[in-house]
Coordinates of C-alpha atoms in Angstrom, one line a residue:
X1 CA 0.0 0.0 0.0
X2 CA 2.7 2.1 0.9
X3 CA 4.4 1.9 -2.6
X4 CA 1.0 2.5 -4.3
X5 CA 0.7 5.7 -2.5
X6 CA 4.3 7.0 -3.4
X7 CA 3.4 6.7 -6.9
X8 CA 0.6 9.1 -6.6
X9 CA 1.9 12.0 -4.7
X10 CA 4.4 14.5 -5.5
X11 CA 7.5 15.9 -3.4
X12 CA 5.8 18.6 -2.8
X13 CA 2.3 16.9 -1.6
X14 CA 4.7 14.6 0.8
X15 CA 6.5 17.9 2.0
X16 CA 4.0 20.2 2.7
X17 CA 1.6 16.9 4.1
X18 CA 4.7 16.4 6.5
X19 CA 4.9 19.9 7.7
X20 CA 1.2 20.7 8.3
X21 CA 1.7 17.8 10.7
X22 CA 4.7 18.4 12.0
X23 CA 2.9 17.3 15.2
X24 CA 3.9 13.7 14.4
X25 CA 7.1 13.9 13.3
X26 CA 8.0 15.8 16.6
X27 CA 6.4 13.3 19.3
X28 CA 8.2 10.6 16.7
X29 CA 11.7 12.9 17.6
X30 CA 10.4 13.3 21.0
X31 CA 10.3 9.8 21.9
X32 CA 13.7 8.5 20.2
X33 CA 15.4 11.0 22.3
X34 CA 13.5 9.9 25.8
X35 CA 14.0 6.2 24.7
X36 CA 17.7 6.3 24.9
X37 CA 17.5 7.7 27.9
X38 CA 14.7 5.8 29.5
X39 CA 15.5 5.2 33.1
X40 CA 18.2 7.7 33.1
X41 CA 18.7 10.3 36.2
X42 CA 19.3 13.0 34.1
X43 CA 18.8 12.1 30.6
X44 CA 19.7 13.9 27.6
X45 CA 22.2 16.4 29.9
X46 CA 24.7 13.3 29.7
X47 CA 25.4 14.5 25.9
X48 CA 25.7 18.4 27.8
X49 CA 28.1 16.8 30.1
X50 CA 30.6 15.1 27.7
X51 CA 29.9 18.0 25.3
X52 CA 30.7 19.9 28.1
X53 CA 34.3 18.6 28.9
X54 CA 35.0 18.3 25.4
X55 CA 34.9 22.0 24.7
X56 CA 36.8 22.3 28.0
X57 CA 39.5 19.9 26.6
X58 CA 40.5 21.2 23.4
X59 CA 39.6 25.0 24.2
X60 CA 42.7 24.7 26.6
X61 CA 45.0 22.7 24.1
X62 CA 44.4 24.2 20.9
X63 CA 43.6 28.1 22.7
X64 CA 47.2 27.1 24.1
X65 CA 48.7 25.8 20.8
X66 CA 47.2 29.1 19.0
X67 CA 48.3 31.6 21.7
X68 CA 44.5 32.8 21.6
X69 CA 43.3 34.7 24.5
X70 CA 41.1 31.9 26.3
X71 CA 38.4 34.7 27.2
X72 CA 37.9 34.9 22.9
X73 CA 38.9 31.6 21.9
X74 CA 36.9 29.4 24.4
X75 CA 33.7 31.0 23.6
X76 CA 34.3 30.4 19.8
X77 CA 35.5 26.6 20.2
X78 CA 32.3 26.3 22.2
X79 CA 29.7 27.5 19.6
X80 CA 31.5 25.9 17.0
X81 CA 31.8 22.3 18.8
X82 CA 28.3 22.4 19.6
X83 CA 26.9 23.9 16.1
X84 CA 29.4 21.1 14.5
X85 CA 28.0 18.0 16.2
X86 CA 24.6 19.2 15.1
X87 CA 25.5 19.3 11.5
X88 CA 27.6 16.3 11.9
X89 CA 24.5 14.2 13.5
X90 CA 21.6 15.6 11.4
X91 CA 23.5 14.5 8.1
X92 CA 24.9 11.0 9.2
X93 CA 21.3 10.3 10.9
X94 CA 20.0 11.8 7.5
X95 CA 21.7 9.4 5.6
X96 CA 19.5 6.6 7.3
X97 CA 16.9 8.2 7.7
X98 CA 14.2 6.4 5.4
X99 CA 16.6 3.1 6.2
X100 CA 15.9 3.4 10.2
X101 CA 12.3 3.8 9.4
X102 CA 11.8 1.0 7.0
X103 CA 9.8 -1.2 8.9
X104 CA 6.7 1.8 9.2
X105 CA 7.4 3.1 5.4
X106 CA 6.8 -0.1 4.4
X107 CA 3.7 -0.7 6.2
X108 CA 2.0 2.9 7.0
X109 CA 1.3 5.5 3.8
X110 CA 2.7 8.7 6.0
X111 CA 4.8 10.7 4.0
X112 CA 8.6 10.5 3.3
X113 CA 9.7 13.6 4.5
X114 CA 8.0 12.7 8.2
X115 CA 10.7 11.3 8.8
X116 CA 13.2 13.4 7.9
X117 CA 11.8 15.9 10.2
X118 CA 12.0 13.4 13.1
X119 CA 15.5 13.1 12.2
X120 CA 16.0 16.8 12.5
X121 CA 13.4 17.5 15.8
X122 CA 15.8 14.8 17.2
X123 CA 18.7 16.4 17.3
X124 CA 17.7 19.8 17.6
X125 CA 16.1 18.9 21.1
X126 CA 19.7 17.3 21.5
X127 CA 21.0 20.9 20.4
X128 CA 19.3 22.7 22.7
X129 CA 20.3 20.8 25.6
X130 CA 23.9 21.6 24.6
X131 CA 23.2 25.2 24.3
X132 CA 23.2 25.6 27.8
X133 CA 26.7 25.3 28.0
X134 CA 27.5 28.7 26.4
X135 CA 26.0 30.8 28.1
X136 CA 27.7 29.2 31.2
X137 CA 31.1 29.7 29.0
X138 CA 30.3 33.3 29.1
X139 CA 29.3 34.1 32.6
X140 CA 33.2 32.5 33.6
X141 CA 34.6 35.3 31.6
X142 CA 31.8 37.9 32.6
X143 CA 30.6 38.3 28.7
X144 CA 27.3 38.9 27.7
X145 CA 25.8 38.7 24.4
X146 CA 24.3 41.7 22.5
X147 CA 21.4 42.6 20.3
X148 CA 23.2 40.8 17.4
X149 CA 22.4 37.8 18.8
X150 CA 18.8 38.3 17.3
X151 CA 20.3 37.1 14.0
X152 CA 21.2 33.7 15.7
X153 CA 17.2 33.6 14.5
X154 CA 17.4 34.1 11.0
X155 CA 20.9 32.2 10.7
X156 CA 19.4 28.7 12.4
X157 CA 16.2 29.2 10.1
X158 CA 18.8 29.2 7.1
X159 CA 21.2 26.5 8.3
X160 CA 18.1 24.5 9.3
X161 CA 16.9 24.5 6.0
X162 CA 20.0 23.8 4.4
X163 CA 20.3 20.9 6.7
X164 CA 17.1 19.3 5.4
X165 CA 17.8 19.3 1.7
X166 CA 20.6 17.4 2.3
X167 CA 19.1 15.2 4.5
X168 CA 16.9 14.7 1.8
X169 CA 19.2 13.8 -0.9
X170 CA 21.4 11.9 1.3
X171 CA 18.3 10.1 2.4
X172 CA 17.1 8.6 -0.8
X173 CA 21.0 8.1 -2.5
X174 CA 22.1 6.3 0.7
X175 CA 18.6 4.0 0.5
X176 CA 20.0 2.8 -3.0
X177 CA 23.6 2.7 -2.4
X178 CA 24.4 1.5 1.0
X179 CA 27.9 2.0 0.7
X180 CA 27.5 6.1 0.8
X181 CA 26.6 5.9 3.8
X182 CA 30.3 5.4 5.4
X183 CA 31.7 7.8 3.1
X184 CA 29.5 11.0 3.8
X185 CA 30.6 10.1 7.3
X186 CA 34.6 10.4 6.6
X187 CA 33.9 13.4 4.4
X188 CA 32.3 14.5 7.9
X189 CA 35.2 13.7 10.1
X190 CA 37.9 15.4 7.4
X191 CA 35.4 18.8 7.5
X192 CA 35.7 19.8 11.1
X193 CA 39.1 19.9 10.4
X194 CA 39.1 22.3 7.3
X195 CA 36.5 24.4 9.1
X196 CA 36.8 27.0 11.6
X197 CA 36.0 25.1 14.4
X198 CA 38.9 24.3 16.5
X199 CA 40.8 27.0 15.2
X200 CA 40.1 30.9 14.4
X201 CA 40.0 32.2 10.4
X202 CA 42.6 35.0 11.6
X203 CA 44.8 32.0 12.6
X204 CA 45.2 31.4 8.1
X205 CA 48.7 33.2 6.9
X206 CA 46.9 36.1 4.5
X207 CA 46.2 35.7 0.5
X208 CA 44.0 34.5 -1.8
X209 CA 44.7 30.6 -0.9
X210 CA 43.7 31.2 2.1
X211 CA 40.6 33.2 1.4
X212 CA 39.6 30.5 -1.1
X213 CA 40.1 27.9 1.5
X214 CA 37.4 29.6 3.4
X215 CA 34.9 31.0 0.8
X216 CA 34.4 27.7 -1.0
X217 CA 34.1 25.9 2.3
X218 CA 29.9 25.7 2.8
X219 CA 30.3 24.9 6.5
X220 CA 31.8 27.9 6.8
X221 CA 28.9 30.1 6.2
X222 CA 26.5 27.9 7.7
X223 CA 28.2 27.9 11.1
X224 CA 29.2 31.8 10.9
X225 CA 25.8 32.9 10.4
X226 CA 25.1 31.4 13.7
X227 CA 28.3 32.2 15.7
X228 CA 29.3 35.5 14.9
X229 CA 26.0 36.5 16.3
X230 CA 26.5 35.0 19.7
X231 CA 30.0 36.0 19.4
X232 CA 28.6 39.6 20.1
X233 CA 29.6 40.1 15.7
X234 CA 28.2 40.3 12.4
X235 CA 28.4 37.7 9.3
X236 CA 29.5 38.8 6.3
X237 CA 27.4 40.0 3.1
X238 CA 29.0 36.7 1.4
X239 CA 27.8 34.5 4.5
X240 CA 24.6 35.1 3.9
X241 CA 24.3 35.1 0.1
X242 CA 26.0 31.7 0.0
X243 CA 23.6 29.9 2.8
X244 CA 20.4 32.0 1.0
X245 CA 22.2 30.6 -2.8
X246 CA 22.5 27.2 -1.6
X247 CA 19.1 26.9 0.2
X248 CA 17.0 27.9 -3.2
X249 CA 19.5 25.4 -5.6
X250 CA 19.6 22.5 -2.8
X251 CA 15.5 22.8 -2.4
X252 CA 15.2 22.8 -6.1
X253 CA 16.9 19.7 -6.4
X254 CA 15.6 18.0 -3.7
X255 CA 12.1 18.5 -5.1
X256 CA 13.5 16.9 -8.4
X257 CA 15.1 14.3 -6.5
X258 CA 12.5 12.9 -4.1
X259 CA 9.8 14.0 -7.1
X260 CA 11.7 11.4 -9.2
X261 CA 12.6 8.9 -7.1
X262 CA 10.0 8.6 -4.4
X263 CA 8.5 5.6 -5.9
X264 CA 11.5 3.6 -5.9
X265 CA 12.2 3.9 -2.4
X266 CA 10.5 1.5 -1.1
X267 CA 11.3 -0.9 -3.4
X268 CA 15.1 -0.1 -2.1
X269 CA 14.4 -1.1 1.4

């Protein structure tokens, strides 16, 4: 029944279905993150915690291998740690997204992109409970954010939507082709390394190379569009016009994507 239904509505029916009911998708999220932590004294705060001493760890060893004033640099390694594991979760849990949920696609006609929104309400729950370690990070140095902080609520809207194209694509490649899976996840692990995440853009030798290594780096501008505004700072024109640039291309594809090969994908469970 299921696959009979995919062949009669559109990515855009099974989108627009999926967020009118969003309710679903978010008691589905809801109750994956509660169910790993069922009987657990403080639940989801575990992640916090190791998040927590994480951030500690390598803001003292790479704020002391950078000479970077710990009052700047661990705020920065602490947005970026945090903002990375949420990009680095939503797209490997993306990949499997449709994979993990086989045993309900294949039986109940609820729309494809339900579950990608699970995916995403998971770990943005999981985000949120991290949050609460910056403004801790702060308060040590007596910092307080301003009013460009507001555009932390434009930024997560655009790297949120970003996010879910690609979940989508990575969603329906990685149902055919297994094998993707594992190598979105070492292109992962080799990104947090050419991103400004454990160490500081002003940290680059000046000139064009280094420029480019930044500009043609996506991650970049999705995770300054959210930290420069906590930072108490401003994103660049640039930053914005990329994320905005790649969030109208990516959507168009994905429509064309999961329009095309929504059918199939229950036949590749």
């Amino acid at each position: 029944m299921a696959s009979v239904t995919a062949q009669k509505i559109t990515a855009w029916e099974d989108i627009s279905s999926s967020v009118t009911n969003f309710r679903l998708a978010a008691l589905l999220g809801w109750q994956d993150v509660a169910q790993r932590y069922r009987r657990s004294s403080i639940g989801a705060f575990w992640l916090t915690i190791n998040m927590g001493v994480l951030i500690g760890a390598l803001g003292l060893v790479f704020g002391t291998i950078f000479n970077s004033p710990m009052s700047e640099f661990l705020p920065f390694i602490c947005v970026g740690l945090i903002m990375w594991g949420y990009f680095s979760s939503l797209i490997n849990d993306g990949c499997t997204s449709f994979i993990s949920n086989s045993d309900t696609m294949l039986q109940l006609p609820i729309p494809f992109f339900t579950y990608i929104l699970r995916t995403w309400w998971r770990n943005t729950i999981i985000l949120a409970h991290n949050m609460v370690i910056f403004p801790i990070v702060l308060l040590m140095f007596g910092k307080f954010v301003n009013f460009n902080a507001l555009l932390v609520i434009p930024g997560f809207m655009l790297v949120s939507l970003n996010l879910l194209w690609v979940m989508v694509v990575l969603a329906v490649l990685c149902t055919r082709y297994r094998d993707l899976t594992q190598i979105v996840q070492n292109i992962m692990q080799v990104g947090m390394y050419v991103t400004p995440i454990m160490w500081m853009a002003n940290n680059l030798p000046g000139g064009a190379r280094s420029r480019l290594m930044l500009d043609l780096n996506p991650f970049y501008h999705l995770i300054s569009i959210v930290r420069e505004p906590l930072l108490g700072g401003t994103a660049t024109q640039l930053n914005w016009l990329v994320t905005v640039g790649m969030a109208v291309v990516g959507w168009m594809i994905a429509l064309l994507f999961l329009n095309r090969y929504r059918s199939r994908i229950t036949y590749w469970l």
